[in-house]
Each structure stands twice: as C-alpha cells, then as structure tokens.
Short mmCIF file of C-alpha atoms in Angstrom, two decimals:
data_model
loop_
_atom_site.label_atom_id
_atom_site.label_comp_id
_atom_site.label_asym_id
_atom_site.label_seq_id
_atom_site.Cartn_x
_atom_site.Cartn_y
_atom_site.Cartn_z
CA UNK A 258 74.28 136.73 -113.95
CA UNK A 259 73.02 136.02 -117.37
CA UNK A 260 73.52 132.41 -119.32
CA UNK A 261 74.51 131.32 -122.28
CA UNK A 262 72.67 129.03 -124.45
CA UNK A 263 72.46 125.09 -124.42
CA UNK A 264 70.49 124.50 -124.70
CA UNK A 265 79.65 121.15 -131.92
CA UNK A 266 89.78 119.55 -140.95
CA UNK A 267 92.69 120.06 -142.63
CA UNK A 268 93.63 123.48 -144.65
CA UNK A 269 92.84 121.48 -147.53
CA UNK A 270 89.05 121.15 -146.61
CA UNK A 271 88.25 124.56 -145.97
CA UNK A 272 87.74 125.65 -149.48
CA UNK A 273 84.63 122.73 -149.41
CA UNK A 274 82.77 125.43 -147.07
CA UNK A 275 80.89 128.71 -148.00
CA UNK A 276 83.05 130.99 -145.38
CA UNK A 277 83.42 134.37 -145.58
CA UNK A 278 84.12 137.29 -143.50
CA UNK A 279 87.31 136.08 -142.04
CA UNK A 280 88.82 138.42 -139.86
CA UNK A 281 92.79 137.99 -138.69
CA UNK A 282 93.68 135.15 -140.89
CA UNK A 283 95.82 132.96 -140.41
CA UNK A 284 98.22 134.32 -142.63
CA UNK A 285 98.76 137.23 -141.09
CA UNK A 286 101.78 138.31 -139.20
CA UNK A 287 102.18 138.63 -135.49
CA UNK A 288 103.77 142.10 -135.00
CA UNK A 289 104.50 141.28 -131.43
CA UNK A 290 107.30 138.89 -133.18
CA UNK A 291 109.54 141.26 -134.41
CA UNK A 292 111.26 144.21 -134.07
CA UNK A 293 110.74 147.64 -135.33
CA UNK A 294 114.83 146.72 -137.48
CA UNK A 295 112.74 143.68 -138.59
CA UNK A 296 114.98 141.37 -136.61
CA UNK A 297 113.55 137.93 -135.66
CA UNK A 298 112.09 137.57 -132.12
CA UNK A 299 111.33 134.24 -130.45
CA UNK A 300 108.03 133.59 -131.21
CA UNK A 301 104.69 134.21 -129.22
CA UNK A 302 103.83 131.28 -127.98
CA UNK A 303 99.79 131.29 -127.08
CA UNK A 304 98.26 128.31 -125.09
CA UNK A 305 94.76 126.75 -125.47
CA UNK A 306 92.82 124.56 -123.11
CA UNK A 307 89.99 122.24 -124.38
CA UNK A 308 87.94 118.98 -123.58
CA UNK A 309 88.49 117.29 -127.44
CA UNK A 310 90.76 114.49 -127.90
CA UNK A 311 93.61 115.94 -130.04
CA UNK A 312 93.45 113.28 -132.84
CA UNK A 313 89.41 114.28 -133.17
CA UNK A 314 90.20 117.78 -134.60
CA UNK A 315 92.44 120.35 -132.66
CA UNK A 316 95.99 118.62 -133.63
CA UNK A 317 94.75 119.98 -136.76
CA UNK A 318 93.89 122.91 -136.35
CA UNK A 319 97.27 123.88 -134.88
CA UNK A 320 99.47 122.61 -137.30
CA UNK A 321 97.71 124.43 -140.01
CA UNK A 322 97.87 127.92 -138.04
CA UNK A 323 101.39 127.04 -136.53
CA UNK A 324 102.71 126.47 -140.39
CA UNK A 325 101.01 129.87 -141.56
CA UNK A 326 101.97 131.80 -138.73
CA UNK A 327 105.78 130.91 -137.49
CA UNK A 328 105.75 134.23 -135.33
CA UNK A 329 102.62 133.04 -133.57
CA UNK A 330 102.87 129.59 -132.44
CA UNK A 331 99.96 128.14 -130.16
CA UNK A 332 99.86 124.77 -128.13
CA UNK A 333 96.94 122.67 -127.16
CA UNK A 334 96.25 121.13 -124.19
CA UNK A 335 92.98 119.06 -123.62
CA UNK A 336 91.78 118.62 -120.27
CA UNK A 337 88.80 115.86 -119.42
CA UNK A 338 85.22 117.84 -119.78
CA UNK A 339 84.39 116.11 -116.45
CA UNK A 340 84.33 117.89 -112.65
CA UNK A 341 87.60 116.81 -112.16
CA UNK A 342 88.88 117.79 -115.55
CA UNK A 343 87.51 120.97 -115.21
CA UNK A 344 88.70 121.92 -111.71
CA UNK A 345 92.18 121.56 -113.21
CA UNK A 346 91.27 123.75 -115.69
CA UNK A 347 90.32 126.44 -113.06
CA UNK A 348 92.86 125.61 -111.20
CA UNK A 349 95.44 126.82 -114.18
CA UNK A 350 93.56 130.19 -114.99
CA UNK A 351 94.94 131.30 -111.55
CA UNK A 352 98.36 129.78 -111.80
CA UNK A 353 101.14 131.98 -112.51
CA UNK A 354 102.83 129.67 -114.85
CA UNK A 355 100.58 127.56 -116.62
CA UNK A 356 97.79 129.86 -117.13
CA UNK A 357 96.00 129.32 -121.03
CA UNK A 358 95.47 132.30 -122.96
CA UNK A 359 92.59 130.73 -124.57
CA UNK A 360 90.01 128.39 -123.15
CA UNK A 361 87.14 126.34 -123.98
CA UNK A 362 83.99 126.38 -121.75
CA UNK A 363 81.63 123.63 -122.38
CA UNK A 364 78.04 124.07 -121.12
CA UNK A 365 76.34 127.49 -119.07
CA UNK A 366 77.17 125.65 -115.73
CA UNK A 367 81.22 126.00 -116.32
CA UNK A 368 81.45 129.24 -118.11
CA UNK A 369 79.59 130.95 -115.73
CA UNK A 370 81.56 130.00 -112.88
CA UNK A 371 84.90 130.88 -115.12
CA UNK A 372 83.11 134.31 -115.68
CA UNK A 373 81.55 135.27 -112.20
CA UNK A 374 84.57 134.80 -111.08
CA UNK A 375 86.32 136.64 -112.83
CA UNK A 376 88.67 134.54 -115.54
CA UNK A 377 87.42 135.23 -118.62
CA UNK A 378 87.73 138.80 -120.33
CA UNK A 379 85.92 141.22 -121.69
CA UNK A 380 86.12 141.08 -126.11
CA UNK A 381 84.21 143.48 -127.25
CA UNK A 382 86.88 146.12 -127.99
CA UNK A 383 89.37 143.36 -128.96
CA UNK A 384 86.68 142.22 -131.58
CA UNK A 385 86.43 145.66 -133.09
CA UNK A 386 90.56 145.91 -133.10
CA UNK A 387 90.31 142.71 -135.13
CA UNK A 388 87.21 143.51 -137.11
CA UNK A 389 85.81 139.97 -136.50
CA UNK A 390 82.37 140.17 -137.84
CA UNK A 391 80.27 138.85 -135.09
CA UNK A 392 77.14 138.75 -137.02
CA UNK A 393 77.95 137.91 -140.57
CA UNK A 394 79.40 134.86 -138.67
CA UNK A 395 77.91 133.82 -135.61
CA UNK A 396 74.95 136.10 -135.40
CA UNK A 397 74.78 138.10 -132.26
CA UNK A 398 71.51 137.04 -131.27
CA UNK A 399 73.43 133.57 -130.34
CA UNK A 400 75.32 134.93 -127.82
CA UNK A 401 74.56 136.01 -124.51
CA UNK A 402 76.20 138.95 -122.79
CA UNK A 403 76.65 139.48 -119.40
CA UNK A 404 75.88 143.07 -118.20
CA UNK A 405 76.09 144.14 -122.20
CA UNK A 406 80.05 142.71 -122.10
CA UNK A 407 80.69 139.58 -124.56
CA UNK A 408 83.45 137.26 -122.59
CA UNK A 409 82.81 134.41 -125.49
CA UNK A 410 82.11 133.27 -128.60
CA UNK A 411 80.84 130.11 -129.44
CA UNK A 412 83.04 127.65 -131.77
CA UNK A 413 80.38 124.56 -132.16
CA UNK A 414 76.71 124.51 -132.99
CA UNK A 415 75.26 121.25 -131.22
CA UNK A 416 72.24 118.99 -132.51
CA UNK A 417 70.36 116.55 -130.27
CA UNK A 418 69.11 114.19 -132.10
CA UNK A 419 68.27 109.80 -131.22
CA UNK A 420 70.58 107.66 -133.17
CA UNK A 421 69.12 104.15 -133.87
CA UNK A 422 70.61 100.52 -134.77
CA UNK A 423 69.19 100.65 -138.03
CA UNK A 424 69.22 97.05 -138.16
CA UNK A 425 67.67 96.15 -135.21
CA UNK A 426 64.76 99.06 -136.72
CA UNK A 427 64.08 96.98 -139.60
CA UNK A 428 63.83 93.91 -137.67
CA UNK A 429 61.36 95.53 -135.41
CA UNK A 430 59.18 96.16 -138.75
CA UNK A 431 59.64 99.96 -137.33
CA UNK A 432 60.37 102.92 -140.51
CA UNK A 433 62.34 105.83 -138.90
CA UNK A 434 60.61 107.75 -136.99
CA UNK A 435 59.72 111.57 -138.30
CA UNK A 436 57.90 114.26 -136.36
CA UNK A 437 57.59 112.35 -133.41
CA UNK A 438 57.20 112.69 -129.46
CA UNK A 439 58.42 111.42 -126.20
CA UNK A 440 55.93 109.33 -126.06
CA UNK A 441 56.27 107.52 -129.17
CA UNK A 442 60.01 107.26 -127.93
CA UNK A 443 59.25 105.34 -125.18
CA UNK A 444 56.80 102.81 -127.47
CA UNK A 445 59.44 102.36 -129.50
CA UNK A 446 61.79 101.60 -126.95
CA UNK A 447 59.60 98.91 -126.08
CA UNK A 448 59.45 97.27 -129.87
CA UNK A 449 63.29 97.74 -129.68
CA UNK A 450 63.96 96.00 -126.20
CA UNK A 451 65.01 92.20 -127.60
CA UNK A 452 67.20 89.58 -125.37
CA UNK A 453 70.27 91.46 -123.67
CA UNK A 454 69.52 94.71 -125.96
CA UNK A 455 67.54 97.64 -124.66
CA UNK A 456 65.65 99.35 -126.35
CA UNK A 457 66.99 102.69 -125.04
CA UNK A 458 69.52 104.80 -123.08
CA UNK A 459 69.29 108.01 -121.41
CA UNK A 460 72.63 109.18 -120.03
CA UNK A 461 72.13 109.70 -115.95
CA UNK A 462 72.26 111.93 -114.24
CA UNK A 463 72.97 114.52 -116.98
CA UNK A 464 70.17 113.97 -119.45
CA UNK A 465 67.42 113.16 -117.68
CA UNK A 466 64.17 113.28 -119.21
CA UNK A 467 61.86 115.65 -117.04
CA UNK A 468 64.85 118.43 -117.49
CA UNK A 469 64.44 117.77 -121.79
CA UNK A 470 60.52 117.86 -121.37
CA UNK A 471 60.82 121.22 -119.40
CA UNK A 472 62.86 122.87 -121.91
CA UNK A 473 60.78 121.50 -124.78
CA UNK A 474 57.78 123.68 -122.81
CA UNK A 475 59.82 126.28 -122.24
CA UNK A 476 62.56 126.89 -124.35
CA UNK A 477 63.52 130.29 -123.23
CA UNK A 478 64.69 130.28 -119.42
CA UNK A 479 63.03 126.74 -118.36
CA UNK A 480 63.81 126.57 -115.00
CA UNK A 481 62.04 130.15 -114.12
CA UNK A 482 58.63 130.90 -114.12
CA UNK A 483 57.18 134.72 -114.44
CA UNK A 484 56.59 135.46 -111.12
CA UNK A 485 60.80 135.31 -109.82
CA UNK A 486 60.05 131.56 -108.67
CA UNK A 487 60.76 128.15 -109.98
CA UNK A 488 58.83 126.67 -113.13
CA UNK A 489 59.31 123.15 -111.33
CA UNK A 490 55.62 122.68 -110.79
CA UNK A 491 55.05 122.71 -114.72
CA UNK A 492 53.29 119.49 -116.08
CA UNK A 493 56.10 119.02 -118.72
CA UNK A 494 58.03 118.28 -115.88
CA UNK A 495 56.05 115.54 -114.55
CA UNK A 496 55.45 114.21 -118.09
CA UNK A 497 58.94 113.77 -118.18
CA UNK A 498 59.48 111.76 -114.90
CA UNK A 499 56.52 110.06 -115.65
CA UNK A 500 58.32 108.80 -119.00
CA UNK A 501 61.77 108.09 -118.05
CA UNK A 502 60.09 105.61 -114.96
CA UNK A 503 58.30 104.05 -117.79
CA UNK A 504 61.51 103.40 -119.74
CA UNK A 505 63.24 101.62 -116.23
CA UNK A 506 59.99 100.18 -114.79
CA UNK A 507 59.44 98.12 -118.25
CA UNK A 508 62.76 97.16 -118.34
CA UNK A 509 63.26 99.13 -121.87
CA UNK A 510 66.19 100.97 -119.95
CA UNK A 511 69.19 99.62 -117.87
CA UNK A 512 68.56 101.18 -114.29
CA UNK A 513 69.43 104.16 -112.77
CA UNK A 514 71.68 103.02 -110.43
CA UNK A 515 73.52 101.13 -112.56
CA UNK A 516 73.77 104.34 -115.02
CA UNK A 517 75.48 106.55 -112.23
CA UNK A 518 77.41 103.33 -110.51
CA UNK A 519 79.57 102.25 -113.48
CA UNK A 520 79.31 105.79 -115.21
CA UNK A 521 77.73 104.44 -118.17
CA UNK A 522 78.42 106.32 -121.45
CA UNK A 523 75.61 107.12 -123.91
CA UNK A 524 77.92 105.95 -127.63
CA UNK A 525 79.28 102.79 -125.59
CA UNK A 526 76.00 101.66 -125.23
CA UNK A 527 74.58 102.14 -128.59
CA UNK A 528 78.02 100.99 -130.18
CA UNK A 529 78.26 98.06 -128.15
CA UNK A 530 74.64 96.70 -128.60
CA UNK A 531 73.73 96.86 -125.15
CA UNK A 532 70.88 99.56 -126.38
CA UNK A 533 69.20 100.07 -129.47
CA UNK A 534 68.83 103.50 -129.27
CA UNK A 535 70.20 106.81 -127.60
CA UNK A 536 69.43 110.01 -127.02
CA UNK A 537 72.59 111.38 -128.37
CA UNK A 538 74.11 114.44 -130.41
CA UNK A 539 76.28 115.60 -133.33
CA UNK A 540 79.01 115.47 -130.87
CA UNK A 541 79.36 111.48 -130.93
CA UNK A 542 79.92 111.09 -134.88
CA UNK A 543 83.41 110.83 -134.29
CA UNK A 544 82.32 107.42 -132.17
CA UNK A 545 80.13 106.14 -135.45
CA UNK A 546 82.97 105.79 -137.25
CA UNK A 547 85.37 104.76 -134.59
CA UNK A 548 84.67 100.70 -135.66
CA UNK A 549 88.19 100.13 -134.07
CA UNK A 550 87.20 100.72 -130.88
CA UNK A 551 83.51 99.50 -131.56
CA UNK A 552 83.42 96.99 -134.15
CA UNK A 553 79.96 96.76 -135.00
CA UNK A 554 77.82 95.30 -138.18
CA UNK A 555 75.04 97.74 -138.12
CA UNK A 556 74.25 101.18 -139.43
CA UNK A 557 73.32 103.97 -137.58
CA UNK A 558 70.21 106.16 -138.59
CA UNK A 559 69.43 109.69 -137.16
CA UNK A 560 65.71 110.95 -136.07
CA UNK A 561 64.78 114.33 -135.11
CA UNK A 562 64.86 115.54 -131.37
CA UNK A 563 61.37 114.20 -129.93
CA UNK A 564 58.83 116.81 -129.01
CA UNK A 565 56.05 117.01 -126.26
CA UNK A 566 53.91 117.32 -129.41
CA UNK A 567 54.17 116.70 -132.84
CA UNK A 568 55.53 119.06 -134.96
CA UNK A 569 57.78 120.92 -132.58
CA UNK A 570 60.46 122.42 -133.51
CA UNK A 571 62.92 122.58 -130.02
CA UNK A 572 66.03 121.26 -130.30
CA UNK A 573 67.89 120.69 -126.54
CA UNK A 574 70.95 121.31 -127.78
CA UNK A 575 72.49 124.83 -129.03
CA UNK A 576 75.71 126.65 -128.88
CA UNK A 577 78.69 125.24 -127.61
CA UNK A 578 82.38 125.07 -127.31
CA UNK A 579 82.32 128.38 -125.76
CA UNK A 580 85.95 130.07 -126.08
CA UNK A 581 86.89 132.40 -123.78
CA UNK A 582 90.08 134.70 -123.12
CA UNK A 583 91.90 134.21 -120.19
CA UNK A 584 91.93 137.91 -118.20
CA UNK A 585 95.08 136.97 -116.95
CA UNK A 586 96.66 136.61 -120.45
CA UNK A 587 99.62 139.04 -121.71
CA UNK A 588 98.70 138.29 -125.24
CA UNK A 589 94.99 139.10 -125.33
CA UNK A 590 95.42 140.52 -128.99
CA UNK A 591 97.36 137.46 -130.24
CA UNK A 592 94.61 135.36 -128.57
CA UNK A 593 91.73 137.16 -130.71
CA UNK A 594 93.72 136.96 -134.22
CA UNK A 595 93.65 133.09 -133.19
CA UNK A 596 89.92 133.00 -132.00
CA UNK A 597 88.67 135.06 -135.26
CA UNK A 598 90.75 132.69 -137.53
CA UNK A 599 89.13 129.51 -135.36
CA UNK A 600 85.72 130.69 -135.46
CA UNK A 601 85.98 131.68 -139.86
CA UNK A 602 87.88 129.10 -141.75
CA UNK A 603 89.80 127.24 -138.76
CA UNK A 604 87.76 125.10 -137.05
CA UNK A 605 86.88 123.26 -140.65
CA UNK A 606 89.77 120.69 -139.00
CA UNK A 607 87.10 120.03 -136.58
CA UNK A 608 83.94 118.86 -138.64
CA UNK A 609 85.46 115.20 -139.11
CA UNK A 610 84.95 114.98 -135.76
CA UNK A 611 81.38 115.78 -135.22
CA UNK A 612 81.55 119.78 -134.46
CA UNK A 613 79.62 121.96 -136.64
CA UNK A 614 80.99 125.79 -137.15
CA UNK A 615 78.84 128.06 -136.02
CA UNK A 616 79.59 129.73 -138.81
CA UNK A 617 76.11 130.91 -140.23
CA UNK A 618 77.56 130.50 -144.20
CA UNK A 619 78.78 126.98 -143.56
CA UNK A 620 77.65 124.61 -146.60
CA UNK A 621 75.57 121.79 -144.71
CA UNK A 622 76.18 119.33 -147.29
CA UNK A 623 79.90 120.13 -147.55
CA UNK A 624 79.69 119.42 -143.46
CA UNK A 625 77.94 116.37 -143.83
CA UNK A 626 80.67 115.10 -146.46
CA UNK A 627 83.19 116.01 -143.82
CA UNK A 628 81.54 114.20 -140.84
CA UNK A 629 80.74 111.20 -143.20
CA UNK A 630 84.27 111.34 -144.56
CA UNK A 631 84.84 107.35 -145.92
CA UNK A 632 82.46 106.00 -143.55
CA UNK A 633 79.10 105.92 -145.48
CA UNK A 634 78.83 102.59 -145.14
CA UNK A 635 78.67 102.47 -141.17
CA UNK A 636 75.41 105.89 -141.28
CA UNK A 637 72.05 106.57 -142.99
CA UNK A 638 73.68 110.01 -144.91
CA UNK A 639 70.53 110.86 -145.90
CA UNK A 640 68.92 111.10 -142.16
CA UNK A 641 71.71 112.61 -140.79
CA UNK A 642 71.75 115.15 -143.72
CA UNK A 643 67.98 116.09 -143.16
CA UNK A 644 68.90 116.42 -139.38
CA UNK A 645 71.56 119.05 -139.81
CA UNK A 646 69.41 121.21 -142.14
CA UNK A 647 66.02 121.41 -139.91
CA UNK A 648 65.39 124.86 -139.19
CA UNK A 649 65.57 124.65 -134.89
CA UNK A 650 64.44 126.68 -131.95
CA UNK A 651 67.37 126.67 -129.59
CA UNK A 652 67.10 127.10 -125.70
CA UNK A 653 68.02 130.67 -124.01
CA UNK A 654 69.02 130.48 -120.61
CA UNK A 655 69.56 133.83 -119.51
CA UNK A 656 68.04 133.88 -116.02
CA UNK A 657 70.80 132.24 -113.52
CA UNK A 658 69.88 132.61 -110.09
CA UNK A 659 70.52 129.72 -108.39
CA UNK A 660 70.81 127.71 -111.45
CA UNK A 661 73.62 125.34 -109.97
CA UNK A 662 71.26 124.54 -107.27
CA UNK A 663 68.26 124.19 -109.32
CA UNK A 664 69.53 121.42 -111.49
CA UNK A 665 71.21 119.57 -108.54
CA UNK A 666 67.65 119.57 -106.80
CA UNK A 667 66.28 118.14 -110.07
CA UNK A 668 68.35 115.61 -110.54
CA UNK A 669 68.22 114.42 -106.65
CA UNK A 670 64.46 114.48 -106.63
CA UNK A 671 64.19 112.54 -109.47
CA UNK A 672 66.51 109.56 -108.57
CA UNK A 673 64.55 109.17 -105.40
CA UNK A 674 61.36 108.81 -107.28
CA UNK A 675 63.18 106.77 -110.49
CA UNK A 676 64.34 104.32 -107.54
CA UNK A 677 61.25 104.04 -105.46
CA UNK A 678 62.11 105.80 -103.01
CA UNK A 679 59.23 108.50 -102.96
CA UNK A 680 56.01 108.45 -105.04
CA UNK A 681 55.30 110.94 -108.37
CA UNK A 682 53.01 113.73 -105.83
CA UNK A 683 55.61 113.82 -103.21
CA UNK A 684 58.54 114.27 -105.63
CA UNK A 685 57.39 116.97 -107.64
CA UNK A 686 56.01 118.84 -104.23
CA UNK A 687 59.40 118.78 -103.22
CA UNK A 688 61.31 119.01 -106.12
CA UNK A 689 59.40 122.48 -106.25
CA UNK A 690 59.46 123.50 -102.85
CA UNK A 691 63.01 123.38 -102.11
CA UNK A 692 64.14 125.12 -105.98
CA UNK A 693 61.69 128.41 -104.86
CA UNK A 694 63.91 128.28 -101.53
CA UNK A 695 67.19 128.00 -103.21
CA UNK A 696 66.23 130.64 -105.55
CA UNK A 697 64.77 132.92 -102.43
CA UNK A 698 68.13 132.18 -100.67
CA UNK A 699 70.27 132.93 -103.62
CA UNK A 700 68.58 136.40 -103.66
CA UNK A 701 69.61 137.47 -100.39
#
C-alpha cells in the first residue's frame, strides 16, 4: 500500500490569515437537521477523535463551529498519540456505539494500518459534493493516494527544526548556527555539554539519528532502494549511527537506556535544563510558552534542520494531522462540511498551539504572531520566523512493504550497537540483511 508523507485560534483570529477558498463554512446549515415543514430536529451530533490536549487548540475550534452551526454540533475526544492511546482509538472505529465520525491519524505507521484495514473512507466524491478545493488549499501533490482513492487530508504542516537555550549559546561564545550539518551538531553539542546540562537530546527510540541521515539522502522512499530491496546498506545510514554513538560515547547525550527506561521526553529536557539543545519541531511551541509547567529564565532560539551537507534543503518533517472519515460513519457528508471548514479557516484555533495550516495561502507572519502570542519574551521571533518561511523538500514515503518491520529492525539494530552490544560492521550487516528478508517475506 502506498504512504503518506512525514516525513502541525479563536474566530476572532482568522481574519489575521490570507485564507481563501473555503468550502462548507461554518455557517452553513445542516439540512440533515430539519424537516422538509422546517420543523426543528435534534441536532446531528458528529464525533472527532484526536491526540491534542483540548486546551492547546481543539476546545476552540468546536465552540466556534458548534456556535455557527446549532444543527450540527460536534464533540471532541482526545486520545494519547501513544500505542496504547492509539489501540483505543482502533478499538472505537469498530465499536458499535462509540465509533468517531472523524479521526486524526498521526504519522504513515497509524494511518496505514486504519486504512489497510479498512476504517477510513474513500473522499473523493464527498470532496466534489462539497467543492473543497483540494489544491488551491492543500495542493494535491501533498497527499498520497492509495490505489488513486484519497482517504485523508492533512490538517498540520510540521517543521523539524533544533531549538537551543539561547543563553547557554551565548555563554558557549557559539552565534546560531545557519546552514549547518550533523556534524557540526554533534561539535556543538560538545561546546554545549557544561556540569549536569547536556549538550543535546535525541528522543529514543523514535528519532534516532541514522533513520534522519537516511531520509536526508533519500528523501523520497528512504527505506527502499531501486532494485525492490532495502536501502539499509546506504552510507548515510552508517553516518548516522556513527554520530548519535558519538553524542552518548562523549557523554554530550544522556544514554540510551536511560532514554527508553524512564521514557524521556524531548521539551522536558530542553525546558528543564537537563539539555541544551533538542532536536525538536513546530509541534512543541505550545511547551515554550508553557513557563507554568517549566519555569525557566532562558530564551529559546530556532536553527534550521541539519543536513548531511551544507546547504540542503530536507526537512524530516512534513504533513501531518492526517484526518480521516470513519467508513463506518452515518454522517459522512456532515463529517466533510466539518473537515472542509477545519482544513480553510478552522483550524486558525490551532496555531497558538504550534500547528501550522496546511493551508498553502496562510500568512507566515500572521502564524508566527499567533504561535508567539504574548510570549516574545520567552523565543528568538526572528529565528523562528526565518524557520517557518524556508522553502523545504519534504519526505515521500510511498513504497510500504514491510515498512512496520523495517523501522522496528532499525531501531533494534541500532540499540545493540548504541549499547555495545555489537560493533558498527556487524550492525549494519545485519541491520541490512534481515530488512531485505522482511521485505522478501512481506511479498509472499
């Protein structure tokens, strides 16, 4: 099956970005809500399941359709984006009773299991019924069908970027780094490890290093090389074990195991001071100015996505928050008028929080007012402003076969070698001997 890329605000603010094309607003009228005598009905009532934190955006977002639609009222429910979060999640597309009409995918590895298995329907003819203009506003050539059949559209566009304690920067007598690579990330990890602080974090297992360095090769279907096997015996791949073990072995990095043992989460640690700097995303703004939960007397800068080489333009991230219909749903039609209202003016309520619309007319600097809000004092605008309007080259993983497998090989393979438990030769032999045999198995 194919994949989709990876490779993120009140009424009030809306009118502070350049949308257009908005299909199904939210001030239309449900006409499953009344009768043809024009009698009142009991509303339709439309669930939607996602992984944000209500107070970060969606409570929002509902209350300003809810109030502009009273014949089409929708509920949220948020779920935990983790494997147990999103078991319940599957777990409710099949139930009989608390099935969502809408749901939000985050990450290939998830939708494609909702898909394959069936969960998620088709949109393409409920797009043309509603008229949503896929690419004045999203640009079709971000989304990935599956046999020629759309099941989603994405709601967030994701940056990667390294956020920095500025302060512990200047004391390092280090300027912000521009155009740089991996490997000047891990010298400046080093100038940035001082007493208790690292000087960096890499979340484990999830972003690991030699899986960024692959993509950064290969941005379009990393995992695969042209022949039908794996692309795990590609130097990037290497480069980027070789790193990471750099970043542990000279202590610039708390260890592996002690990453995955007390699950440790990329903001705490840069919010906290236990590192210096993270490989992070647009995703965790809503943390920089959380100073209630992480009081903190430092700014935070923002650098550009390292490269293998200068100059690059690959960014690790892409398109997220990938909403689906449920193909279970008696309201598929209702569900759309919501999606198409989400994905043109409604998901504004969501910038504040660190998601940017993929809306392709969005006003950057209008979305970096909204993610700064009154918290310029705790961020370097200007950075961050210079990170969100870099022209990127996102990932495209459209190749799946045994994808599950592939990155659960990678990530096994490269613990035993991060905790010495096999040598640099051995680990990538095996790393790419047993991917080509899950992918020959899968193809059986």
């Amino acid at each position: 099956m194919n994949k989709i890329r990876k490779g993120i605000p009140l009424a009030a603010l809306a009118a502070l970005l350049a949308f257009s094309g908005c299909s199904g607003s939210g001030s239309e009228k449900a006409s499953s809500s009344s009768d043809v005598a024009g009698t009142k009905k009991t509303p339709v009532k439309l669930t939607i399941w996602g992984g944000v934190p209500e107070e970060s955006g969606p409570k929002d977002v509902v209350t300003n359709w809810n109030k502009a639609n009273p014949e089409l009222q929708v509920e949220y429910i948020r779920y935990v984006n983790d494997d147990s979060g999103n078991t319940k999640l599957d777990t409710a597309l099949i139930s009989k009773t608390d099935a969502p009409d809408i749901f939000i995918s985050y990450g290939e590895t998830y939708y494609n299991r909702r898909m394959n298995a069936g969960m998620t329907a088709p949109l393409d003819d409920l797009i043309a019924k509603n008229g949503f203009k896929v690419d004045e506003i999203i640009g079709s050539s971000n989304i990935i069908k599956s046999n020629n059949t759309t099941f989603y559209l994405p709601a967030m566009k994701q940056l990667s970027m390294v956020m920095i304690n500025q302060t512990a920067l200047t004391s390092a007598g280090e300027k912000l780094p521009d155009q740089w690579t991996w490997d000047d990330y891990v010298k400046l990890a080093g100038r940035l490890t001082k007493g208790e602080a690292k000087g960096s974090f890499i979340q484990a297992p999830g972003e690991i290093l030699p899986k960024i360095t692959l993509t950064l090769a290969k941005p379009k279907d990393s995992y695969y090389n042209d022949k039908g096997s794996s692309n795990f015996d590609s130097p990037s791949l290497q480069k980027g074990l070789e790193l990471q073990k750099q970043l542990y072995d000279k202590g610039n990095m708390v260890s592996w195991a002690e990453t995955v043992s007390n699950k440790l989460a990329t903001h705490s640690e840069l919010f906290t001071g236990k590192a210096n700097m993270i490989l992070g995303g647009t995703h965790l703004i809503r943390y920089v100015k959380d100073t209630k939960n992480f009081p903190r007397d430092f700014k935070v800068a923002f650098a550009s996505n390292p490269q293998l080489e200068s100059g690059g333009k690959v960014n690790i991230a892409g398109f997220n928050d990938l909403m689906s219909i449920n193909s279970k749903s008696a309201h598929k039609e209702d569900a759309m008028k919501f999606i198409a209202w989400y994905l043109s003016e409604g998901n504004t309520a969501m910038i504040a929080g660190g998601r940017i619309p993929t809306n392709k007319k969005a006003d950057m600097d209008k979305v970096v007012e909204l993610f700064v809000g009154d918290a310029a004092a705790l961020m370097d605008v200007e950075s961050l402003k210079k990170i969100l309007k870099t022209e990127y080259v996102f990932p495209a993983q459209v190749e799946s076969t045994a994808y599950a497998e592939l990155t659960k090989i990678l990530t096994e393979e490269s613990e035993k070698y991060f905790m010495n438990v096999q040598p640099i030769d051995k680990t990538m032999q095996t790393i790419k001997t047993r991917a080509d045999q899950a992918i020959q198995a899968a193809k059986k």
